[in-house]
Coordinates of C-alpha atoms in Angstrom, one line a residue:
Chain A
M61 CA 19.3 -74.3 -60.8
K62 CA 22.7 -75.3 -62.3
K63 CA 22.8 -78.5 -60.6
Y64 CA 19.4 -79.3 -61.0
L65 CA 19.1 -79.0 -64.5
L66 CA 22.2 -80.9 -65.5
T67 CA 21.0 -84.4 -63.8
L68 CA 22.0 -87.5 -65.5
P69 CA 17.6 -88.0 -66.2
N70 CA 16.6 -84.3 -67.4
L71 CA 19.7 -85.5 -70.0
L72 CA 18.4 -89.4 -70.1
F73 CA 15.0 -88.1 -70.6
V74 CA 15.5 -85.3 -73.7
V75 CA 17.7 -89.0 -75.3
L76 CA 14.4 -91.0 -74.7
L77 CA 12.6 -87.6 -76.3
G78 CA 14.8 -87.8 -79.4
V79 CA 15.0 -91.3 -79.9
V80 CA 11.2 -92.0 -79.8
I81 CA 10.3 -89.6 -81.9
W82 CA 13.0 -89.7 -84.0
P83 CA 12.1 -91.7 -87.6
Y84 CA 12.4 -95.2 -87.5
S85 CA 11.7 -98.4 -89.8
E86 CA 8.8 -98.2 -91.9
L87 CA 9.4 -102.7 -90.6
A88 CA 8.7 -102.3 -87.2
K89 CA 5.2 -100.7 -87.9
I90 CA 4.2 -103.9 -89.5
D91 CA 2.3 -106.4 -87.8
Y92 CA 4.4 -109.9 -87.9
Y93 CA 1.4 -112.3 -89.0
T94 CA -0.8 -109.4 -90.3
K95 CA 1.7 -108.5 -92.6
N96 CA -0.3 -104.5 -92.3
P97 CA 0.4 -102.2 -90.0
S98 CA -0.2 -102.5 -86.2
K99 CA -3.0 -100.1 -85.3
L100 CA -1.6 -99.8 -82.0
H101 CA 1.3 -98.0 -83.1
E102 CA 0.8 -94.4 -81.8
P103 CA 3.4 -93.1 -79.7
T104 CA 1.5 -89.8 -78.3
V105 CA -0.1 -92.2 -75.8
F106 CA 4.0 -93.5 -74.4
L107 CA 5.6 -89.6 -74.7
V108 CA 2.9 -88.8 -72.1
V109 CA 3.1 -90.9 -69.4
L110 CA 6.7 -90.2 -69.9
V111 CA 6.7 -86.3 -69.4
L112 CA 4.0 -87.3 -66.2
I113 CA 7.4 -89.5 -65.1
H114 CA 9.0 -86.9 -65.4
I115 CA 7.1 -84.3 -63.8
Y116 CA 6.8 -86.7 -61.2
Y117 CA 10.4 -86.8 -60.8
L118 CA 10.8 -83.6 -60.9
V119 CA 8.7 -82.8 -58.4
Q120 CA 10.2 -85.8 -55.8
S121 CA 13.7 -84.4 -56.5
R122 CA 12.8 -81.3 -55.1
R123 CA 12.5 -82.7 -51.9
N124 CA 15.6 -81.8 -49.7
N125 CA 15.7 -85.7 -49.1
K126 CA 14.8 -87.9 -51.7
Y127 CA 16.9 -86.3 -54.2
R128 CA 19.6 -88.7 -54.5
V129 CA 16.5 -91.7 -54.6
A130 CA 14.4 -89.9 -57.1
N131 CA 17.4 -89.2 -59.3
D132 CA 18.9 -92.8 -59.0
I133 CA 15.1 -94.2 -59.6
A134 CA 14.6 -92.0 -62.6
T135 CA 17.9 -93.6 -64.3
V136 CA 17.7 -96.8 -64.2
V137 CA 13.6 -96.4 -65.6
Y138 CA 14.6 -94.5 -67.9
L139 CA 18.1 -96.7 -69.0
L140 CA 15.7 -99.4 -69.1
L141 CA 12.8 -97.5 -71.3
L142 CA 15.5 -96.1 -73.6
A143 CA 17.5 -99.9 -73.8
W144 CA 13.4 -101.3 -74.5
E145 CA 13.0 -98.8 -76.9
L146 CA 16.0 -99.2 -78.9
V147 CA 16.0 -102.5 -79.4
T148 CA 12.1 -103.0 -80.6
M149 CA 11.5 -99.9 -82.4
K150 CA 14.7 -98.0 -83.4
F151 CA 17.0 -101.5 -84.9
N152 CA 14.0 -103.9 -84.7
I153 CA 17.1 -106.6 -84.6
V154 CA 14.8 -109.3 -85.4
S155 CA 11.0 -108.6 -86.9
R156 CA 11.0 -112.2 -85.2
I157 CA 11.1 -110.4 -81.2
Y158 CA 8.8 -107.8 -82.1
I159 CA 5.7 -109.9 -81.3
Y160 CA 7.5 -111.4 -77.6
F161 CA 8.5 -107.8 -77.2
P162 CA 6.3 -105.0 -78.4
P163 CA 7.8 -101.3 -78.4
P164 CA 6.6 -99.4 -75.9
E165 CA 4.7 -97.9 -77.7
N166 CA 2.1 -99.6 -78.2
I167 CA 1.9 -101.1 -74.9
F168 CA 1.4 -97.5 -74.0
Y169 CA -1.0 -97.1 -76.4
V170 CA -3.3 -99.8 -75.2
F171 CA -4.5 -98.5 -71.7
F172 CA -5.3 -95.5 -73.9
S173 CA -7.5 -97.8 -77.1
D174 CA -8.7 -100.3 -75.0
Y175 CA -8.9 -98.4 -71.8
K176 CA -12.9 -99.6 -71.3
E177 CA -12.3 -102.5 -71.5
I178 CA -9.9 -102.1 -68.6
L179 CA -11.8 -100.1 -67.2
T180 CA -14.5 -103.0 -66.9
G181 CA -11.6 -105.7 -65.4
L182 CA -10.8 -103.2 -62.5
V183 CA -14.2 -103.2 -61.4
Y184 CA -15.1 -106.6 -61.4
S185 CA -11.5 -107.3 -60.0
M186 CA -11.7 -105.0 -56.9
R187 CA -15.2 -106.1 -56.6
L188 CA -14.2 -109.8 -55.8
L189 CA -10.2 -108.2 -54.1
V190 CA -12.1 -105.8 -51.5
I191 CA -14.8 -108.1 -50.4
G192 CA -12.3 -111.1 -50.2
F193 CA -10.4 -109.2 -48.7
T194 CA -12.6 -107.4 -45.9
L195 CA -13.6 -109.8 -45.3
G196 CA -10.6 -112.1 -44.5
I197 CA -9.2 -109.2 -42.6
F198 CA -12.3 -108.6 -40.5
L199 CA -12.9 -112.0 -39.1
G200 CA -9.1 -112.9 -39.6
V201 CA -8.7 -110.0 -37.0
V202 CA -11.3 -110.5 -34.5
L203 CA -11.5 -114.7 -34.8
G204 CA -7.1 -114.3 -34.0
L205 CA -8.3 -112.1 -31.4
V206 CA -10.4 -113.9 -29.2
V207 CA -8.5 -117.0 -30.0
G208 CA -5.4 -115.8 -28.8
W209 CA -6.9 -114.1 -25.7
I210 CA -8.2 -118.3 -23.9
P211 CA -5.2 -119.8 -23.8
R212 CA -6.9 -123.0 -24.1
L213 CA -8.8 -122.1 -27.0
R214 CA -5.0 -120.7 -27.9
K215 CA -3.1 -124.3 -27.9
A216 CA -6.0 -126.0 -29.1
V217 CA -6.5 -124.1 -32.7
F218 CA -2.6 -122.7 -33.3
P219 CA -1.9 -126.1 -33.9
I220 CA -3.8 -127.0 -36.7
A221 CA -4.2 -123.5 -37.9
K222 CA -0.6 -122.9 -38.4
A223 CA -1.1 -127.0 -40.3
V224 CA -3.8 -125.9 -42.8
S225 CA -2.5 -122.5 -43.6
S226 CA 0.6 -123.2 -44.5
V227 CA -0.9 -124.2 -47.9
P228 CA -0.4 -122.0 -50.1
A229 CA -4.1 -120.7 -51.0
L230 CA -2.9 -120.4 -54.9
V231 CA -2.5 -124.3 -54.3
Y232 CA -6.5 -125.1 -54.6
T233 CA -7.2 -122.2 -56.3
P234 CA -9.0 -124.6 -59.7
Y235 CA -9.9 -126.6 -57.6
V236 CA -12.5 -124.4 -55.7
V237 CA -13.7 -122.4 -58.5
M238 CA -14.9 -126.3 -59.8
L239 CA -16.4 -126.9 -57.1
M240 CA -18.4 -123.4 -56.2
P241 CA -21.8 -122.7 -57.4
S242 CA -20.4 -119.4 -59.3
F243 CA -16.9 -118.0 -60.3
I244 CA -18.0 -115.1 -58.1
F245 CA -18.2 -117.7 -54.8
A246 CA -15.0 -118.9 -55.4
S247 CA -12.7 -116.4 -56.5
I248 CA -14.1 -114.7 -52.9
F249 CA -13.5 -117.9 -51.4
V250 CA -10.2 -118.4 -52.5
I251 CA -8.6 -114.3 -51.9
F252 CA -10.5 -115.0 -48.2
L253 CA -8.8 -118.1 -47.5
G254 CA -5.6 -116.5 -48.5
V255 CA -6.3 -113.1 -46.0
F256 CA -7.5 -114.9 -42.8
W257 CA -5.1 -117.6 -42.5
P258 CA -1.8 -115.5 -42.7
T259 CA -3.9 -112.4 -40.6
F260 CA -5.5 -115.4 -38.3
M261 CA -2.5 -117.0 -37.5
N262 CA -0.3 -113.4 -37.4
M263 CA -3.2 -112.5 -34.6
I264 CA -2.7 -115.2 -32.9
N265 CA 1.0 -115.3 -31.9
R266 CA 1.1 -111.0 -31.7
V267 CA -2.3 -111.1 -29.0
G268 CA -0.1 -114.8 -27.5
T269 CA 2.7 -112.5 -26.9
I270 CA 1.5 -109.4 -25.3
D271 CA 3.2 -107.3 -23.4
H272 CA 2.4 -108.3 -19.5
K273 CA 2.8 -104.6 -19.1
I274 CA 0.4 -103.8 -21.4
I275 CA -2.3 -106.6 -19.8
D276 CA -2.1 -105.2 -16.1
T277 CA -1.7 -101.4 -16.9
A278 CA -5.7 -102.4 -18.6
K279 CA -5.8 -104.7 -15.2
V280 CA -5.4 -102.2 -12.3
L281 CA -7.4 -99.5 -15.0
N282 CA -10.2 -102.0 -13.9
T283 CA -10.7 -102.5 -17.6
P284 CA -14.2 -104.5 -18.8
L285 CA -12.7 -107.1 -21.3
H286 CA -14.0 -105.9 -24.3
T287 CA -12.6 -102.3 -24.1
T288 CA -8.8 -104.6 -22.7
L289 CA -10.1 -106.2 -26.2
F290 CA -11.3 -103.9 -28.4
R291 CA -9.6 -100.2 -27.1
V292 CA -6.1 -101.9 -26.0
I293 CA -5.0 -105.2 -27.4
L294 CA -6.6 -104.0 -31.2
P295 CA -4.6 -101.0 -30.9
Y296 CA -1.7 -103.1 -29.6
T297 CA -1.6 -105.8 -32.1
L298 CA -2.5 -102.4 -35.3
P299 CA 0.8 -102.2 -36.4
R300 CA 1.4 -105.3 -37.4
I301 CA -1.7 -105.7 -39.1
I302 CA -0.9 -102.4 -41.3
N303 CA 2.3 -104.0 -42.2
N304 CA 1.4 -106.5 -43.1
L305 CA -1.6 -105.5 -45.3
T306 CA 1.0 -104.9 -48.1
V307 CA 1.2 -108.5 -48.0
M308 CA -1.9 -109.8 -47.7
I309 CA -2.3 -107.4 -51.0
S310 CA 0.1 -109.3 -53.1
V311 CA -1.4 -112.3 -52.2
A312 CA -4.9 -111.3 -52.8
I313 CA -3.5 -110.4 -56.3
M314 CA -2.3 -113.8 -56.9
T315 CA -5.1 -115.9 -55.9
L316 CA -7.7 -113.5 -57.9
T317 CA -6.3 -113.4 -61.4
A318 CA -5.1 -117.1 -60.8
A319 CA -8.2 -117.4 -60.4
E320 CA -9.5 -115.1 -62.6
M321 CA -7.3 -117.3 -65.7
L322 CA -9.0 -120.2 -64.8
G323 CA -12.4 -119.6 -65.2
S324 CA -13.3 -115.8 -65.3
N325 CA -15.2 -113.8 -67.9
S326 CA -13.8 -110.7 -66.9
G327 CA -11.2 -109.1 -64.9
I328 CA -7.3 -108.0 -64.5
G329 CA -6.5 -111.2 -65.1
Y330 CA -8.8 -112.9 -67.3
F331 CA -7.4 -109.5 -69.7
I332 CA -4.2 -111.1 -69.5
R333 CA -5.1 -114.5 -70.1
K334 CA -7.3 -113.8 -73.2
Y335 CA -5.1 -111.7 -74.8
S336 CA -1.6 -114.0 -74.4
V337 CA -4.1 -116.7 -75.7
M338 CA -4.4 -114.7 -79.2
I339 CA -0.4 -114.0 -79.1
D340 CA -1.3 -110.5 -78.9
Y341 CA 1.7 -110.1 -76.5
T342 CA 1.1 -106.1 -77.1
R343 CA -1.7 -106.5 -74.8
T344 CA -0.6 -108.4 -72.5
I345 CA 2.4 -107.2 -71.2
A346 CA 0.3 -103.8 -71.1
G347 CA -2.1 -106.0 -68.4
I348 CA 0.8 -107.0 -67.3
L349 CA 2.2 -103.9 -66.6
F350 CA -1.8 -102.7 -66.3
I351 CA -1.6 -104.9 -62.2
A352 CA 1.5 -103.1 -61.2
L353 CA 0.2 -100.3 -61.3
V354 CA -3.4 -101.0 -58.9
V355 CA -1.1 -103.1 -56.5
T356 CA 1.2 -99.7 -56.6
V357 CA -1.9 -97.3 -56.3
L358 CA -3.0 -100.0 -53.2
N359 CA 0.6 -99.8 -50.6
W360 CA 0.3 -96.0 -51.8
L361 CA -3.3 -96.0 -50.1
V362 CA -2.2 -98.4 -47.3
D363 CA 1.1 -96.0 -46.8
L364 CA -1.3 -93.6 -46.1
L365 CA -3.7 -95.6 -43.7
K366 CA -0.7 -96.3 -42.0
K367 CA 0.5 -93.3 -41.6
K368 CA -2.4 -92.2 -39.6
L369 CA -2.9 -94.9 -37.9
V370 CA -0.1 -96.0 -36.2
R371 CA 1.6 -92.7 -36.0
W372 CA 3.1 -94.2 -33.1
D373 CA 4.5 -97.5 -33.5
Y374 CA 7.3 -94.5 -36.1
Chain B
M41 CA -22.4 -112.4 11.5
S42 CA -25.0 -109.0 11.4
K43 CA -24.5 -106.7 9.4
I44 CA -24.0 -103.6 12.2
E45 CA -21.1 -105.9 13.8
T46 CA -20.3 -106.1 9.9
E47 CA -19.8 -102.5 10.1
S48 CA -18.3 -101.9 12.6
K49 CA -15.9 -104.6 12.6
R50 CA -15.0 -102.1 9.1
N51 CA -14.7 -98.8 10.9
Q52 CA -12.7 -100.1 13.7
E53 CA -10.1 -102.3 10.2
S54 CA -6.9 -100.4 9.1
K55 CA -7.6 -99.7 5.4
I56 CA -5.2 -102.6 4.1
A57 CA -5.0 -105.4 6.0
V58 CA -2.6 -108.3 5.3
E59 CA -2.7 -112.0 8.2
H60 CA -0.6 -114.3 7.5
L61 CA -1.0 -113.6 3.6
R62 CA 1.2 -116.5 1.6
M63 CA 2.2 -116.5 -1.9
E64 CA 3.5 -119.7 -3.5
Y65 CA 4.2 -119.8 -7.2
T66 CA 4.4 -122.8 -10.1
S67 CA 6.8 -122.2 -13.4
N68 CA 8.4 -125.4 -14.9
N69 CA 7.2 -127.4 -12.1
K70 CA 8.4 -126.4 -10.0
N71 CA 7.0 -124.4 -6.7
F72 CA 8.6 -121.6 -5.4
L73 CA 7.8 -119.0 -2.3
A74 CA 7.7 -115.9 -2.6
L75 CA 6.2 -114.3 1.1
E76 CA 5.6 -116.3 4.0
D77 CA 3.1 -115.1 7.0
I78 CA 3.1 -112.3 6.3
N79 CA 1.2 -109.5 8.5
L80 CA 1.0 -105.6 8.4
N81 CA -1.9 -103.1 8.5
I82 CA -1.5 -99.7 7.0
E83 CA -3.9 -96.9 8.6
E84 CA -6.1 -94.7 6.3
G85 CA -3.3 -91.9 5.2
Q86 CA -0.4 -93.4 5.7
F87 CA 2.5 -93.1 3.1
V88 CA 4.5 -96.5 3.0
C89 CA 7.3 -97.6 2.0
I90 CA 8.7 -100.7 1.1
I91 CA 12.3 -101.3 1.6
G92 CA 14.7 -103.6 1.0
P93 CA 16.9 -105.8 -1.5
S94 CA 16.4 -107.4 -4.8
G95 CA 14.2 -110.7 -4.9
C96 CA 13.2 -110.7 -1.3
G97 CA 8.9 -110.2 -2.2
K98 CA 7.9 -106.2 -2.2
S99 CA 7.4 -106.1 -5.1
T100 CA 5.2 -109.1 -5.6
L101 CA 3.5 -108.0 -2.1
L102 CA 2.4 -104.8 -3.9
S103 CA 1.2 -106.8 -6.9
V104 CA -1.1 -108.7 -4.6
L105 CA -3.0 -105.4 -3.2
E106 CA -3.2 -104.5 -6.3
G107 CA -5.2 -107.4 -7.2
L108 CA -3.1 -108.5 -10.3
Y109 CA -1.9 -111.6 -8.0
T110 CA -4.4 -114.3 -5.6
P111 CA -2.6 -115.0 -2.4
T112 CA -2.2 -118.7 -1.8
G113 CA -2.9 -118.8 1.9
G114 CA -4.1 -115.7 4.1
D115 CA -6.2 -113.2 3.8
V116 CA -6.3 -109.4 2.3
R117 CA -8.4 -106.6 2.7
I118 CA -9.1 -103.2 1.8
N119 CA -11.6 -101.1 3.8
G120 CA -12.5 -104.6 5.4
I121 CA -13.8 -106.5 2.2
P122 CA -11.5 -109.4 0.8
V123 CA -9.5 -108.3 -2.4
D124 CA -10.5 -109.7 -5.5
G125 CA -8.7 -108.5 -8.1
P126 CA -7.8 -104.7 -9.2
G127 CA -10.5 -102.3 -8.0
R128 CA -11.8 -98.7 -8.6
E129 CA -10.8 -97.5 -5.1
R130 CA -7.2 -98.5 -5.7
A131 CA -4.0 -96.7 -8.6
V132 CA -1.2 -97.5 -10.1
V133 CA 1.6 -96.9 -10.7
F134 CA 4.3 -98.7 -12.2
Q135 CA 8.3 -98.7 -12.2
H136 CA 8.1 -98.1 -16.7
Y137 CA 6.1 -98.6 -19.9
S138 CA 2.8 -98.6 -18.6
L139 CA 1.0 -95.7 -20.9
F140 CA -0.8 -96.8 -24.3
P141 CA 2.0 -96.1 -26.8
W142 CA -0.8 -95.2 -29.3
L143 CA -3.0 -92.3 -26.9
T144 CA -1.5 -89.0 -26.3
A145 CA -0.8 -88.4 -23.0
K146 CA -4.1 -87.1 -22.4
K147 CA -5.4 -89.9 -23.9
N148 CA -3.7 -91.9 -21.4
V149 CA -5.5 -89.8 -18.6
S150 CA -8.8 -89.7 -19.6
F151 CA -9.0 -93.8 -20.7
S152 CA -8.1 -94.0 -17.3
I153 CA -11.1 -91.8 -15.7
A154 CA -13.1 -93.6 -18.2
Q155 CA -12.7 -97.0 -16.5
V156 CA -13.7 -95.9 -13.4
N157 CA -16.4 -92.9 -14.3
K158 CA -18.4 -95.4 -17.2
N159 CA -21.2 -92.6 -17.8
I160 CA -19.0 -89.7 -18.2
K161 CA -18.1 -87.2 -21.3
K162 CA -15.4 -87.9 -23.2
T163 CA -15.1 -84.1 -22.9
R164 CA -15.3 -83.9 -19.1
A165 CA -12.8 -86.8 -18.6
D166 CA -10.1 -84.9 -21.4
E167 CA -10.6 -81.8 -18.7
I168 CA -10.2 -83.4 -15.9
S169 CA -7.0 -85.1 -17.2
V170 CA -5.9 -81.1 -18.5
E171 CA -6.7 -80.7 -15.4
Y172 CA -4.6 -83.1 -13.4
L173 CA -1.3 -83.4 -16.3
K174 CA -0.9 -79.6 -15.7
K175 CA -0.6 -79.5 -12.1
V176 CA 2.5 -82.6 -12.8
G177 CA 3.9 -79.9 -14.8
L178 CA 3.3 -80.9 -18.4
E179 CA 0.5 -78.3 -20.0
D180 CA 2.8 -78.5 -22.8
F181 CA 2.7 -81.7 -23.5
I182 CA -0.7 -83.1 -23.8
E183 CA -1.3 -83.9 -27.1
K184 CA 2.7 -85.7 -27.1
L185 CA 2.3 -89.2 -27.5
P186 CA 4.3 -91.6 -24.8
G187 CA 6.9 -92.7 -27.7
E188 CA 7.6 -88.2 -28.0
L189 CA 8.6 -87.5 -24.4
S190 CA 11.0 -88.8 -21.3
G191 CA 11.3 -91.6 -19.3
G192 CA 10.4 -88.8 -16.6
M193 CA 7.9 -86.9 -18.4
Q194 CA 6.3 -90.5 -19.2
Q195 CA 6.6 -91.4 -15.3
R196 CA 4.7 -87.6 -14.4
V197 CA 1.8 -88.6 -17.0
A198 CA 2.1 -91.6 -14.6
I199 CA 1.2 -90.0 -12.0
A200 CA -1.2 -87.8 -13.4
R201 CA -3.1 -90.9 -14.7
A202 CA -3.2 -92.5 -11.0
L203 CA -4.6 -89.3 -9.4
A204 CA -7.0 -88.5 -11.8
V205 CA -9.6 -91.0 -11.0
S206 CA -9.2 -89.7 -7.2
P207 CA -7.6 -93.1 -5.9
E208 CA -8.4 -93.9 -1.4
I209 CA -4.9 -95.8 -1.9
L210 CA -2.4 -95.1 -4.6
L211 CA 0.7 -98.1 -5.1
M212 CA 3.3 -97.4 -6.7
D213 CA 6.0 -100.0 -7.6
E214 CA 9.4 -98.8 -7.5
P215 CA 8.1 -95.7 -9.6
F216 CA 11.7 -93.4 -9.9
G217 CA 13.7 -97.2 -10.5
A218 CA 13.7 -96.5 -14.3
V219 CA 14.6 -92.5 -14.7
D220 CA 17.9 -91.1 -13.9
A221 CA 19.2 -89.5 -10.6
K222 CA 18.2 -85.9 -11.5
T223 CA 15.2 -86.3 -12.4
R224 CA 13.8 -88.8 -9.6
V225 CA 14.3 -86.6 -7.2
V226 CA 12.0 -84.0 -8.8
L227 CA 9.6 -86.5 -9.3
Q228 CA 10.3 -87.4 -6.0
E229 CA 9.2 -83.2 -4.0
L230 CA 7.2 -83.0 -7.5
L231 CA 5.5 -86.3 -5.3
L232 CA 5.8 -85.6 -1.9
N233 CA 4.1 -82.0 -2.9
L234 CA 1.0 -83.4 -4.6
W235 CA 0.3 -85.6 -1.8
E236 CA 0.8 -83.1 0.9
S237 CA -1.5 -80.2 -0.4
D238 CA -3.6 -82.7 -1.0
G239 CA -6.5 -82.6 1.7
R240 CA -8.0 -85.9 2.0
R241 CA -3.9 -87.7 2.3
M242 CA -4.4 -90.4 0.3
T243 CA -3.4 -94.0 2.0
V244 CA 0.9 -94.4 -0.4
V245 CA 2.2 -97.8 -0.4
F246 CA 5.6 -97.6 -1.9
V247 CA 8.1 -99.6 -3.0
T248 CA 11.6 -98.8 -3.4
H249 CA 14.7 -100.4 -2.5
D250 CA 16.1 -96.1 -2.6
I251 CA 16.6 -95.6 1.6
D252 CA 17.6 -91.7 1.5
E253 CA 13.8 -92.1 -0.5
A254 CA 11.8 -94.1 1.4
L255 CA 14.0 -91.3 4.4
L256 CA 12.2 -88.4 2.3
L257 CA 8.3 -89.2 1.2
S258 CA 7.3 -92.2 4.4
D259 CA 5.6 -91.7 7.7
R260 CA 6.7 -95.5 8.4
I261 CA 9.4 -97.8 6.8
I262 CA 8.7 -101.3 6.0
F263 CA 12.2 -103.3 5.9
M264 CA 11.7 -106.4 4.3
G265 CA 14.5 -109.5 4.4
P266 CA 13.7 -112.8 1.9
K267 CA 10.1 -114.0 1.9
H268 CA 8.3 -112.2 5.5
I269 CA 9.0 -108.4 7.2
R270 CA 12.3 -108.2 9.0
C271 CA 10.8 -104.8 10.7
D272 CA 9.2 -102.1 10.9
I273 CA 10.3 -98.9 11.3
P274 CA 7.9 -95.7 12.4
V275 CA 9.6 -92.2 10.5
A276 CA 8.2 -89.4 12.2
F277 CA 10.1 -85.9 10.5
P278 CA 7.8 -83.3 10.8
R279 CA 5.9 -82.6 7.6
P280 CA 6.0 -80.7 5.0
R281 CA 9.3 -81.9 4.5
E282 CA 12.2 -79.9 2.8
K283 CA 15.0 -82.2 1.6
S284 CA 17.8 -79.6 2.2
E285 CA 16.4 -79.5 5.6
L286 CA 15.7 -83.2 6.1
Y287 CA 19.2 -84.3 5.3
A288 CA 21.2 -81.6 8.3
T289 CA 19.0 -82.8 10.7
E290 CA 21.0 -85.9 13.4
E291 CA 17.9 -87.9 13.7
Y292 CA 17.6 -88.0 9.7
A293 CA 21.1 -89.5 9.8
K294 CA 20.8 -91.4 12.7
L295 CA 17.9 -93.3 11.5
R296 CA 19.8 -93.3 7.7
V297 CA 23.0 -95.0 9.2
E298 CA 20.8 -98.1 11.2
L299 CA 18.8 -98.6 8.1
V300 CA 22.0 -99.2 5.3
N301 CA 23.6 -101.3 7.8
M302 CA 20.9 -103.0 8.0
F303 CA 21.0 -103.6 4.3
Y304 CA 24.4 -104.7 5.2
D305 CA 23.8 -107.1 7.4
D306 CA 21.5 -109.3 5.2
I307 CA 24.1 -109.1 2.7
A308 CA 26.4 -110.7 5.3
D309 CA 23.8 -112.9 5.7
K310 CA 23.5 -114.8 2.3
I311 CA 27.2 -114.4 2.4
D312 CA 27.5 -116.5 5.9
I313 CA 24.2 -118.2 4.4
E314 CA 25.0 -118.8 0.4
G315 CA 28.8 -118.8 1.5
G316 CA 31.5 -117.2 -1.4
W317 CA 28.9 -114.5 -2.6
L318 CA 29.8 -111.9 -3.7

């Protein structure tokens, strides 16, 4: 028990709580531009988040094999937060820095004060993301399966696909946004392309280089073509598809947020752009942190999917 | 030819008939002759071992029977019908890694059952699958994935998968070549028991390079040299065969010496032809 109590993260957690609760200079509360006390200055949300982080750490560190890793990660996170808190709130090093580097209390408070706008944006963005992403993965997998299976088609399509897919979707995003009748179409389209090409290429490759023993086995078992494609080759390629999902999610988020910064009026990318234009960096950073959170949750879902679907590849 | 004539021809023909078979590959724009003028008849219920040094074309011959390779010349008929790809009267056991790694032992077997019997219910296929997995001694590993099984166990699943479709012909391509010596003995006995206790007596074509294995299992040994059949040796030991008894007999020792000599002759030939081969 003693071993658990006297850890570095526990110590840092207590110090951090103390520092946040400790009185700070009144100057820090003043908004640089308006010269009025900042409406966002409210440490409760930050304190709640800290407690949640610590509970999560405590749960993770109780798992035998995770003890050291959980300790190291928590230590790094707490040190960063502590440094951030000290530089901004406590020592208020230069008030001019303050607008560029808002204190953590303010940023976490945005999640509470602006939750409606953030959630609306999330729903808006997720709708585009899910549609574009699903279409891209689905068509990439099915077309890749068919093209990869027929050698003549594969040899014809592969070099073309390779050339086209080497251009990142991000590059032609502005053009597509301008070209398409509505922003929704445009962003779904660029997300689709961003996800489709790599998935398609990967599928062709994987199907083309499939272990011939697998195919021979399917043949001698008298497996018809459609069963071979969807019940032999598809499961064979599934681990690769799922491993790529993590990368694909990053690609999709990247193209989506880029598109939103160009021509949207809602969404998580739009949130960041809107407030950075307004020089409200507290909300800008809150938006950035929020995207990080969303990507983390999505990746965590992919991991769950992986454990469920491709148990055999571990 | 009238229908009746065809029927009668089928009746008198061997289970597997190979005539003037020729097999040529093209790789990197070079032709490579793997088999030349192979003639072979295998009767129903026979256990035939094909034996020979590596590279002699024995696996190629089996692949032709499996329907994976199309011969470049000659005829191959099964039940009097020319072979055109794999067929449901044949089942195959490869040397290794032929199970689908994403399916459990049970599902691997029921997958194969479902391919041969399209209308079968999933639960019924699973029942048959479990039945055959029990026969090969895997009742405790039914829900395991191939990756969780040893090489020997994987081959047991492969055997169960082949037998579960009740094939007329079982084609085995060095099925025990990749397992350790001890497991190999156990698997040979298992196969022998399954085959001898089965009233139907499947026709088996078994490729191996292990002389003892061939002598223990087969009714007949086809000894192959490069690209051709060198000789055809009957193995008339009584069945059921017991390994320890068989090894003690004089006939066994005699036949074994004969075969071993043939193996070394073959290598001696190669030295003569190619010079300094060893």
